[in-house]
PDB file of C-alpha atoms and ligand atoms in Angstrom:
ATOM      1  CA  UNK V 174     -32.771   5.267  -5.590  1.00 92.00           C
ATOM      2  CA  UNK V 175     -31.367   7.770  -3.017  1.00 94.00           C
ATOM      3  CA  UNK V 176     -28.484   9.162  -3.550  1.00 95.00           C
ATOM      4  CA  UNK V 177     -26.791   8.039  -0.157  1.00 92.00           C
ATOM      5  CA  UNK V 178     -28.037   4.331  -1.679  1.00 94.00           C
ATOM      6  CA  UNK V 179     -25.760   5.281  -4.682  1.00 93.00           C
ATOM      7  CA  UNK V 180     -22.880   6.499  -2.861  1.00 92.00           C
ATOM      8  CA  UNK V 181     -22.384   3.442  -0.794  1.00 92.00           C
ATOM      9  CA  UNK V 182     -23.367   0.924  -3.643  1.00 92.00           C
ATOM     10  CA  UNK V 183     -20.419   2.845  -6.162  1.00 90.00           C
ATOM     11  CA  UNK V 184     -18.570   2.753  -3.523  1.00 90.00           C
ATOM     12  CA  UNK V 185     -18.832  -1.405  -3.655  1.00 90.00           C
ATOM     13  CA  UNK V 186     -18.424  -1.487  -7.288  1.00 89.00           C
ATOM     14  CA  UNK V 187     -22.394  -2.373  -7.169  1.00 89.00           C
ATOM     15  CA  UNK V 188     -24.139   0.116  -8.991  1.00 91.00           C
ATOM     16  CA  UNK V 189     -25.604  -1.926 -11.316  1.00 90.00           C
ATOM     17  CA  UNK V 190     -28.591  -1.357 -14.174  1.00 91.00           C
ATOM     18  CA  UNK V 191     -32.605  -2.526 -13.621  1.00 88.00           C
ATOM     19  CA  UNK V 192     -33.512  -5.336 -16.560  1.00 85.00           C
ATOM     20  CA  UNK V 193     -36.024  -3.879 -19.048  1.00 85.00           C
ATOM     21  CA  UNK V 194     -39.482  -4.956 -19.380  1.00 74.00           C
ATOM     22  CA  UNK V 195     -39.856  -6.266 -23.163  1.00 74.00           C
ATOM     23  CA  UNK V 196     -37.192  -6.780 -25.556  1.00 77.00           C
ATOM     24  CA  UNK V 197     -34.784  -4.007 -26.032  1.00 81.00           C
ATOM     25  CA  UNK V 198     -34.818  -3.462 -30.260  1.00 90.00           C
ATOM     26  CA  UNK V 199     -31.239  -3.742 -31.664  1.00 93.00           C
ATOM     27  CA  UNK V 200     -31.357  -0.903 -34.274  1.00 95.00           C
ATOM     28  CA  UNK V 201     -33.524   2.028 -34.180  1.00 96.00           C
ATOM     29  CA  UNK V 202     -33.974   4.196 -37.302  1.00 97.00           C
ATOM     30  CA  UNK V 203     -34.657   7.887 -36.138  1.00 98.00           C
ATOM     31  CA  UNK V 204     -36.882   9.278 -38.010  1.00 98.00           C
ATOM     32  CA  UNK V 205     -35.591  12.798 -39.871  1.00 97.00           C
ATOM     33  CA  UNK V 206     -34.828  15.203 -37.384  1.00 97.00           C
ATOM     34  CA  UNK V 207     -37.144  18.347 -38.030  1.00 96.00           C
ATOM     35  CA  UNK V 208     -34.399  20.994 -39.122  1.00 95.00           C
ATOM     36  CA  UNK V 209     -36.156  24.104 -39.740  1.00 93.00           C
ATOM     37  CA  UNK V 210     -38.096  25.137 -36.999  1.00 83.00           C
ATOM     38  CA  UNK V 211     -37.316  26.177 -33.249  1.00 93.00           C
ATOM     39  CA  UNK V 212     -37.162  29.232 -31.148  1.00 96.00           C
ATOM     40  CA  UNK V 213     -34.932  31.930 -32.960  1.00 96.00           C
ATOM     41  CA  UNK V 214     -31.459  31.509 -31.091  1.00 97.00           C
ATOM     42  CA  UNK V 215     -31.529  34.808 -29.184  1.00 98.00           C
ATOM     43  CA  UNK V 216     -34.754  33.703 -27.501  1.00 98.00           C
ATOM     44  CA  UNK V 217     -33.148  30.006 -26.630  1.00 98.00           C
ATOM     45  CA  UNK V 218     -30.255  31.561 -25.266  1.00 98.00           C
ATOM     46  CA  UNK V 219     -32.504  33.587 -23.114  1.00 98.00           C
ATOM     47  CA  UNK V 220     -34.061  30.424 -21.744  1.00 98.00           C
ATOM     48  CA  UNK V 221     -31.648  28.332 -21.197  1.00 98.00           C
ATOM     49  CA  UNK V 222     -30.861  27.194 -17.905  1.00 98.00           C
ATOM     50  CA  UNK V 223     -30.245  23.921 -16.091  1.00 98.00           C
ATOM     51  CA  UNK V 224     -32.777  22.044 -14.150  1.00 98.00           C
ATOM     52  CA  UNK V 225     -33.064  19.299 -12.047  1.00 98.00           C
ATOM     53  CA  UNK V 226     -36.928  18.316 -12.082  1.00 98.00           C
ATOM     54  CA  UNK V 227     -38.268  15.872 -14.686  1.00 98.00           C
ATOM     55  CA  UNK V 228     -41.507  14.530 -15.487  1.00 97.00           C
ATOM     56  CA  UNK V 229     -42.013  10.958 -16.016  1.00 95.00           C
ATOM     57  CA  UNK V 230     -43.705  11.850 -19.713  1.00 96.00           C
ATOM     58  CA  UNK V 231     -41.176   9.791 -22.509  1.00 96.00           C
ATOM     59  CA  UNK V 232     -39.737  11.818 -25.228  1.00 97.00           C
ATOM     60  CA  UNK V 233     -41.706  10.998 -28.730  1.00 97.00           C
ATOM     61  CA  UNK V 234     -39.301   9.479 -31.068  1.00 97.00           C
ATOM     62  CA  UNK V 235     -39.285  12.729 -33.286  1.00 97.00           C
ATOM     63  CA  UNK V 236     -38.205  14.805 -30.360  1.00 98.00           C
ATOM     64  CA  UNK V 237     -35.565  12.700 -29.755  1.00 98.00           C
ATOM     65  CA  UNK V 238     -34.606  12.346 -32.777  1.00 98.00           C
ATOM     66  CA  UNK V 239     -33.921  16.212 -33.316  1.00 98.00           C
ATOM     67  CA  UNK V 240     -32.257  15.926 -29.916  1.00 98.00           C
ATOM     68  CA  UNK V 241     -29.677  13.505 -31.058  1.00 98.00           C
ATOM     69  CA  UNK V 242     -29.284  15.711 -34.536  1.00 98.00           C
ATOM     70  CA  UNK V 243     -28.903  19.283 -32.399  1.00 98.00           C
ATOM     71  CA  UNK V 244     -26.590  17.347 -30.377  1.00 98.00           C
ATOM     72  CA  UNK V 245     -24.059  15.920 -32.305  1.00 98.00           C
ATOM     73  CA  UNK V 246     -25.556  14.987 -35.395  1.00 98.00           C
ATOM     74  CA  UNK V 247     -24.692  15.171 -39.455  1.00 98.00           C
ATOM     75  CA  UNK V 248     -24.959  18.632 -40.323  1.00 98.00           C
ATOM     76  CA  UNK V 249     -23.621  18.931 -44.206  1.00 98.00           C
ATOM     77  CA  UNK V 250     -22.239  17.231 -47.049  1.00 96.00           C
ATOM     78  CA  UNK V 251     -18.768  15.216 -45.989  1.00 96.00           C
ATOM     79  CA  UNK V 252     -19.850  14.513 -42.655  1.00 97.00           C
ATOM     80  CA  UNK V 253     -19.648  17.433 -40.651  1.00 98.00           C
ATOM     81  CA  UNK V 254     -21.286  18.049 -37.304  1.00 98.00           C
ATOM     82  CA  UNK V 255     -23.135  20.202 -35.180  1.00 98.00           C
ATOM     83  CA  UNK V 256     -20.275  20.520 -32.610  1.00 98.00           C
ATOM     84  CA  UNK V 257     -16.582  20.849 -33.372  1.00 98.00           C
ATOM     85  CA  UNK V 258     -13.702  18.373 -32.724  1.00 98.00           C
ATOM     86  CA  UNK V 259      -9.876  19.267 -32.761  1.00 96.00           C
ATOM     87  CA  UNK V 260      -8.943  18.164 -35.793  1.00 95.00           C
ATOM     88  CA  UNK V 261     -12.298  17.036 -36.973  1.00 96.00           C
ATOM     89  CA  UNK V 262     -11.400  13.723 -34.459  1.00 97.00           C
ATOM     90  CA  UNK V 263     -15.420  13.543 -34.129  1.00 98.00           C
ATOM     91  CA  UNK V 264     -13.935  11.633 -30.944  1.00 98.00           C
ATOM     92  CA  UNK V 265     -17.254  11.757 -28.533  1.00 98.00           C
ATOM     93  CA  UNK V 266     -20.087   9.204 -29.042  1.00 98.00           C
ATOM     94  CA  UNK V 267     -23.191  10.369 -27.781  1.00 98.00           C
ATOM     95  CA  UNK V 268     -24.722   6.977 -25.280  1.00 98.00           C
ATOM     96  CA  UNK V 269     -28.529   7.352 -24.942  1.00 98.00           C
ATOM     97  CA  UNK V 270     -29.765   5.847 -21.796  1.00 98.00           C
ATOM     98  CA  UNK V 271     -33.902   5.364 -21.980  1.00 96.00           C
ATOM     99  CA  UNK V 272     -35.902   2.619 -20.427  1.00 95.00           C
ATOM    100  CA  UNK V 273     -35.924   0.140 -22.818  1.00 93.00           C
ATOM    101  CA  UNK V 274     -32.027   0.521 -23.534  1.00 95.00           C
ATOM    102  CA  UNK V 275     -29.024   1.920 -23.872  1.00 97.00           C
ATOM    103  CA  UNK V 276     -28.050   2.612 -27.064  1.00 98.00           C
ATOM    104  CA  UNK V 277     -25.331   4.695 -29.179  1.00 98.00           C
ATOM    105  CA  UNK V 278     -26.211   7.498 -31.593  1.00 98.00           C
ATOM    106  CA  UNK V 279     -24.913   6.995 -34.886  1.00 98.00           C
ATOM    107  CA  UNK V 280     -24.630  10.074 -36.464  1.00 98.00           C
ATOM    108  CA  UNK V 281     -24.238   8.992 -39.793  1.00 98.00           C
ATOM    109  CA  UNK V 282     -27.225   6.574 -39.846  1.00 98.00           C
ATOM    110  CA  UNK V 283     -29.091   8.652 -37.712  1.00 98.00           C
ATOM    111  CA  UNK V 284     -30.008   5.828 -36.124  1.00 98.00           C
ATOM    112  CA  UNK V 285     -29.715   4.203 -32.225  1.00 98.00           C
ATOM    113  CA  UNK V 286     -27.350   0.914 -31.945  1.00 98.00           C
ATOM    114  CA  UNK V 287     -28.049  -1.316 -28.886  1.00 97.00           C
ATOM    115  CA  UNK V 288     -25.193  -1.928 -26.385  1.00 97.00           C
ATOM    116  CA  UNK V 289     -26.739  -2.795 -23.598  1.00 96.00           C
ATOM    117  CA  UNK V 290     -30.355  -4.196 -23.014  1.00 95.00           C
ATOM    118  CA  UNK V 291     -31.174  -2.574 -19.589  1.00 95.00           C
ATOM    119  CA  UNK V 292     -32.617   0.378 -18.194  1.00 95.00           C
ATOM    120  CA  UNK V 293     -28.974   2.001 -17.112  1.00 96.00           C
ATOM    121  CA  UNK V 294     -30.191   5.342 -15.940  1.00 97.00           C
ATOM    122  CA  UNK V 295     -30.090   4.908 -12.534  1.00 96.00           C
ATOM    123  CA  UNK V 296     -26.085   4.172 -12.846  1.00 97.00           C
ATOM    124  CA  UNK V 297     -25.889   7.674 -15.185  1.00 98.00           C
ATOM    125  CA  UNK V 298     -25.312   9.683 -11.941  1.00 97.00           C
ATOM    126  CA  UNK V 299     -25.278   9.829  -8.205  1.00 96.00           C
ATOM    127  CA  UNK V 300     -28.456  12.371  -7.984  1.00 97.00           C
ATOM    128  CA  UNK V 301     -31.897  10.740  -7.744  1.00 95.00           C
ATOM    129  CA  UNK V 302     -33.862  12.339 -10.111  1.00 97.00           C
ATOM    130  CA  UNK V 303     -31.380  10.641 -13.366  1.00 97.00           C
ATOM    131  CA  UNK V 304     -33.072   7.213 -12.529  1.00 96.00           C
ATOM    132  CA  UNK V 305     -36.526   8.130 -13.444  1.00 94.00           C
ATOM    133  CA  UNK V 306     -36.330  11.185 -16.257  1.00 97.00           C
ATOM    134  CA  UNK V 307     -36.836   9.852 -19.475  1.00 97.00           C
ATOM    135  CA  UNK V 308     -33.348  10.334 -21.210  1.00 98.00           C
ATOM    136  CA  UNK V 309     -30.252  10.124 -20.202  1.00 98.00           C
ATOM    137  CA  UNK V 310     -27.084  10.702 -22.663  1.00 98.00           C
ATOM    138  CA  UNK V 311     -23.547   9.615 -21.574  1.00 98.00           C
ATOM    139  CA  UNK V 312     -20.863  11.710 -23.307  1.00 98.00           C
ATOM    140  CA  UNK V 313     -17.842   9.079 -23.986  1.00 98.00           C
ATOM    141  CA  UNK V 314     -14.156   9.571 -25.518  1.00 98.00           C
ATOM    142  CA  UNK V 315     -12.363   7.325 -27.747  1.00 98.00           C
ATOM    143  CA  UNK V 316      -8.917   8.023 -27.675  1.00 97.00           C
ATOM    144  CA  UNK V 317      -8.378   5.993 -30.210  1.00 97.00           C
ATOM    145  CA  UNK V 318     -10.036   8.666 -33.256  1.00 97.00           C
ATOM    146  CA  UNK V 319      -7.180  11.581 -31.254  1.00 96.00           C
ATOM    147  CA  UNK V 320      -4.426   9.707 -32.743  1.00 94.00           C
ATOM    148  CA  UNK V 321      -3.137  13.045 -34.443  1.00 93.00           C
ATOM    149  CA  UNK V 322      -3.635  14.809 -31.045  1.00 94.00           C
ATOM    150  CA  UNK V 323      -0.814  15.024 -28.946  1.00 94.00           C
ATOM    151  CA  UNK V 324      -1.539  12.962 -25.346  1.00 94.00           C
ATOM    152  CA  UNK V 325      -1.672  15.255 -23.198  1.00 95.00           C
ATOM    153  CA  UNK V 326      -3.946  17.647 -24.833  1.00 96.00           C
ATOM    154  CA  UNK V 327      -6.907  14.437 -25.296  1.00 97.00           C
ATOM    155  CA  UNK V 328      -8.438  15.099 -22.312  1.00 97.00           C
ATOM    156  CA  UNK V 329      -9.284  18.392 -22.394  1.00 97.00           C
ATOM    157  CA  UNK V 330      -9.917  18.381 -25.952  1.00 98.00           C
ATOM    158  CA  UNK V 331     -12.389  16.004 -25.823  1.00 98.00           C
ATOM    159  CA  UNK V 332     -13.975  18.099 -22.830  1.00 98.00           C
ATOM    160  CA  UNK V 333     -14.315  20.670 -24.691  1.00 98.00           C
ATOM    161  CA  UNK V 334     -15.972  18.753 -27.693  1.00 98.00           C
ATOM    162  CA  UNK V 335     -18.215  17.240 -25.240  1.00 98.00           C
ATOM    163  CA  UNK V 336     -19.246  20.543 -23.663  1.00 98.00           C
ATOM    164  CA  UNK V 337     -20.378  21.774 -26.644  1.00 98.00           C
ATOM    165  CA  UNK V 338     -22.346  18.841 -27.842  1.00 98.00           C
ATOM    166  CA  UNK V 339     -23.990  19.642 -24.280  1.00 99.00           C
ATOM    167  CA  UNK V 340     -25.146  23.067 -24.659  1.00 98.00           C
ATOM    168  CA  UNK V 341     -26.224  22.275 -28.538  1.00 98.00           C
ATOM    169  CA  UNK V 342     -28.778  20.071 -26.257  1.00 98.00           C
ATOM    170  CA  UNK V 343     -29.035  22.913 -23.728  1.00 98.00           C
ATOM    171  CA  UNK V 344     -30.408  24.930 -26.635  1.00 98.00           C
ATOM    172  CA  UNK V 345     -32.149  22.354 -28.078  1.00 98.00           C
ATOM    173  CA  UNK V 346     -34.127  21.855 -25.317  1.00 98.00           C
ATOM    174  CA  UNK V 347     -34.711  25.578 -24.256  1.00 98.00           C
ATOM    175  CA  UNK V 348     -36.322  25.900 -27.866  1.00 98.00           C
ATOM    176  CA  UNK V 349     -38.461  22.698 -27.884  1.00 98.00           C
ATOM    177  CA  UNK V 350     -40.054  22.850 -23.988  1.00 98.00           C
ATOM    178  CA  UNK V 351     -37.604  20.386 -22.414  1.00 98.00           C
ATOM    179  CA  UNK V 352     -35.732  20.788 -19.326  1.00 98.00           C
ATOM    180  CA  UNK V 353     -32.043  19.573 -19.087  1.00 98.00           C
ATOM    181  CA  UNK V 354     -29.148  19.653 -16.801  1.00 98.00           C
ATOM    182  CA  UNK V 355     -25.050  18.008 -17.439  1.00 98.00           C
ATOM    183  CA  UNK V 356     -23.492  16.420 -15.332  1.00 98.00           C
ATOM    184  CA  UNK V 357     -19.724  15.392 -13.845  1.00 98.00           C
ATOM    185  CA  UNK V 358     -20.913  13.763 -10.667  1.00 97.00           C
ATOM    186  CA  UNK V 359     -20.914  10.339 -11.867  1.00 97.00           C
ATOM    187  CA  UNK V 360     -19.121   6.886 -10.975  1.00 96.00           C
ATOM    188  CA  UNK V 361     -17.241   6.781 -14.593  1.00 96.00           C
ATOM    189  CA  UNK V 362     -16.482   3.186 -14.036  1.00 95.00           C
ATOM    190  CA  UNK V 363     -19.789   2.116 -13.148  1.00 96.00           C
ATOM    191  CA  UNK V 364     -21.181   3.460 -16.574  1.00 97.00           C
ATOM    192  CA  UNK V 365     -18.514   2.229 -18.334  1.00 97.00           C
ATOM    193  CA  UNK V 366     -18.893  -1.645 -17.066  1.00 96.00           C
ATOM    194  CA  UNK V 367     -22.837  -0.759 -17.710  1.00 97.00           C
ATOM    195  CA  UNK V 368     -22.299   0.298 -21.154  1.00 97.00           C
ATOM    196  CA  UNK V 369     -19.557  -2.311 -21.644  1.00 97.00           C
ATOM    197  CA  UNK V 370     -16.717   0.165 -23.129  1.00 98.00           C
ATOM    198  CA  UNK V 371     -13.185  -0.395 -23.986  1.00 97.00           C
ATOM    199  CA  UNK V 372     -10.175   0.597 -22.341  1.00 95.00           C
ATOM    200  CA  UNK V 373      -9.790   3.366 -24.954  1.00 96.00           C
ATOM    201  CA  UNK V 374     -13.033   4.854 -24.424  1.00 98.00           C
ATOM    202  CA  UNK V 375     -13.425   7.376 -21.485  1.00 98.00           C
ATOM    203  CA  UNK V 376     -17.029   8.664 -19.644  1.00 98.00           C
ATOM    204  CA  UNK V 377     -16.480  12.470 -19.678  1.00 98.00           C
ATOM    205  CA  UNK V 378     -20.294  13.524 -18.486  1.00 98.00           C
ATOM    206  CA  UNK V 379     -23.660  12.816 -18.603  1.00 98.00           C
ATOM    207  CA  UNK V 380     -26.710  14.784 -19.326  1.00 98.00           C
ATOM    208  CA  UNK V 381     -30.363  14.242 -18.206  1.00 98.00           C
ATOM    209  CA  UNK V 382     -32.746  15.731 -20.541  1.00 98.00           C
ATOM    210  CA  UNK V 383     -36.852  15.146 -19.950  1.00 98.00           C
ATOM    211  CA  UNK V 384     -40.284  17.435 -19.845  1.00 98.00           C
ATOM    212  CA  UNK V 385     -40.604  20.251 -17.109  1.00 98.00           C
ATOM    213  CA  UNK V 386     -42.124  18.370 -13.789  1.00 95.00           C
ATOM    214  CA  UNK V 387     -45.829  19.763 -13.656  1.00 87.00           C
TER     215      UNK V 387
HETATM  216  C1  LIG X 619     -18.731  20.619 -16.138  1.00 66.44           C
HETATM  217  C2  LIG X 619     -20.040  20.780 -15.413  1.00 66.44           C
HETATM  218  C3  LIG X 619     -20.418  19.822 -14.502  1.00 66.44           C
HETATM  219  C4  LIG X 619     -21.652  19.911 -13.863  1.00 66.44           C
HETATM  220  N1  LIG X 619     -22.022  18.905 -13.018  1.00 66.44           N
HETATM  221  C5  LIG X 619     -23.246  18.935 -12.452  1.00 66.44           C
HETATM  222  C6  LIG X 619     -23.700  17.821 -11.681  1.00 66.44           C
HETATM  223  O1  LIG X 619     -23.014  16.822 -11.505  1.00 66.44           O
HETATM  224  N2  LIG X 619     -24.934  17.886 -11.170  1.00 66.44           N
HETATM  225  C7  LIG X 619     -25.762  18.975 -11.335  1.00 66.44           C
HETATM  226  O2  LIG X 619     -26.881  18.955 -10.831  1.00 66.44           O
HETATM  227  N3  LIG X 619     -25.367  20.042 -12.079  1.00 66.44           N
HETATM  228  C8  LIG X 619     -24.136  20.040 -12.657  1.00 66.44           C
HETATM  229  N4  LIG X 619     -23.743  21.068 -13.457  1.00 66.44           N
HETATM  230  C9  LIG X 619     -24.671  22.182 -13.731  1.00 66.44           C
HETATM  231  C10 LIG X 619     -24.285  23.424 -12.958  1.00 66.44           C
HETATM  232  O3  LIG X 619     -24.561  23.223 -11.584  1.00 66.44           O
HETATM  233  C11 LIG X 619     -25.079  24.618 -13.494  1.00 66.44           C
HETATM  234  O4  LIG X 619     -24.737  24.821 -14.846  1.00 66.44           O
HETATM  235  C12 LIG X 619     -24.796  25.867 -12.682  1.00 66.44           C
HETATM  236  O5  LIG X 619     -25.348  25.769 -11.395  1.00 66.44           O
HETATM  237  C13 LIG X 619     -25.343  27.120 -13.361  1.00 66.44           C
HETATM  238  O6  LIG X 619     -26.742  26.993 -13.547  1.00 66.44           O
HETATM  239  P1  LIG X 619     -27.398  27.163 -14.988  1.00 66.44           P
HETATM  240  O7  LIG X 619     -26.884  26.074 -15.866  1.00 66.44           O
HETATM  241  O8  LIG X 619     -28.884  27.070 -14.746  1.00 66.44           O
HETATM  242  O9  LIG X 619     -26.991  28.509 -15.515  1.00 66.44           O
HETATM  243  C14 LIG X 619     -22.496  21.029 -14.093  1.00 66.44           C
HETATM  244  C15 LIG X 619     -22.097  22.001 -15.016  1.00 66.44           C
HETATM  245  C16 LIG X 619     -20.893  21.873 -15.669  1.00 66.44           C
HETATM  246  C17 LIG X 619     -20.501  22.919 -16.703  1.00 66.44           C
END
């Protein structure tokens, strides 16, 4: 869909999600994400960049599964993470938009939990290329884990947290081949009715993350 199409449909409230072809599966275990190997971080940071140009090609489960860990994933006894939170809030949950679902990372489980069983990408952003890339995540706050925050800090805070959760996947996919770009021009609201959030959660970005168009 174009992204004039988009514009005038979000700008109906209409920006709605494609059904999925088969049945979207309620729980999916990752398998373990592959921890030891990589590019050495000097040589990611010299490749990353973003980029706006995705193959069709799906993401292997095992890919995306040590996506999801680089991103925001378990990384230590007691819970830790491989992005900080003020506090430790661990306040941003990590939506993963592919074309069988949408579903939210838990970190603990490593594991995907259905919330929605359509193909939401296309409502993930007002650029074209979001609808067809194989992955899109959705980087969402719940204010309600920043109690101990003071108000008018959450916000930014939970920016913050997000942005780093981003450029773990930046890295991530610098080292493994992928291509990846984040993104703020999105109709919050329409992602949020697609995803089916609560008043307390907020859509801070999204991030499209696929193989390098041949
Ligand atoms: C907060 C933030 C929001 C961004 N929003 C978008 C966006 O909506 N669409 C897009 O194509 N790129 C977006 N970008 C990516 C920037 O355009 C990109 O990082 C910048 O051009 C520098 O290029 P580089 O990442 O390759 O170094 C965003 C980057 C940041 C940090």
């Amino acid at each position: 869909m174009s992204t004039l199409t988009k514009l005038a449909l979000g700008a109906m409230g209409q920006l709605r999600p494609r059904p999925v072809k088969g049945d979207a599966r309620k729980s999916i275990k990752l398998p373990a994400p592959d921890r030891k190997g990589g590019l050495p971080l000097m040589q990611a940071l010299a490749r990353r960049r973003s980029s706006r140009e995705f193959a069709r090609k799906p993401l292997p489960q095992p890919v995306l599964s040590s996506l999801l860990w680089a991103a925001f994933g378990v990384n230590r006894r007691g819970g830790g993470r491989t992005a900080p939170s003020a506090l430790d809030a661990q306040e941003i949950d990590v939506y993963v938009a592919l074309p069988d679902g949408a579903y939210r990372y838990d970190a603990k489980a490593h594991s995907l939990q259905l919330v929605a069983a359509s193909d939401l990408r296309r409502v993930t952003g007002y650029q074209d290329f979001v609808d067809l890339a194989p992955l899109d995540l959705v980087y969402v706050a719940d204010h309600r884990r920043m109690r101990m925050v003071p108000v008018a800090q959450r916000e930014s805070y939970a920016s913050a947290a997000a942005g780093a959760i981003a450029q773990n996947v930046y890295l991530y996919a610098a080292s493994a081949g992928l291509v990846t770009v984040i993104r703020a021009w999105i109709d919050r609201s329409a992602i949020a009715d697609a995803l089916g959030l609560e008043h307390d959660q907020q859509v801070l970005l999204s991030q499209t993350v696929g193989y390098p168009k041949a």
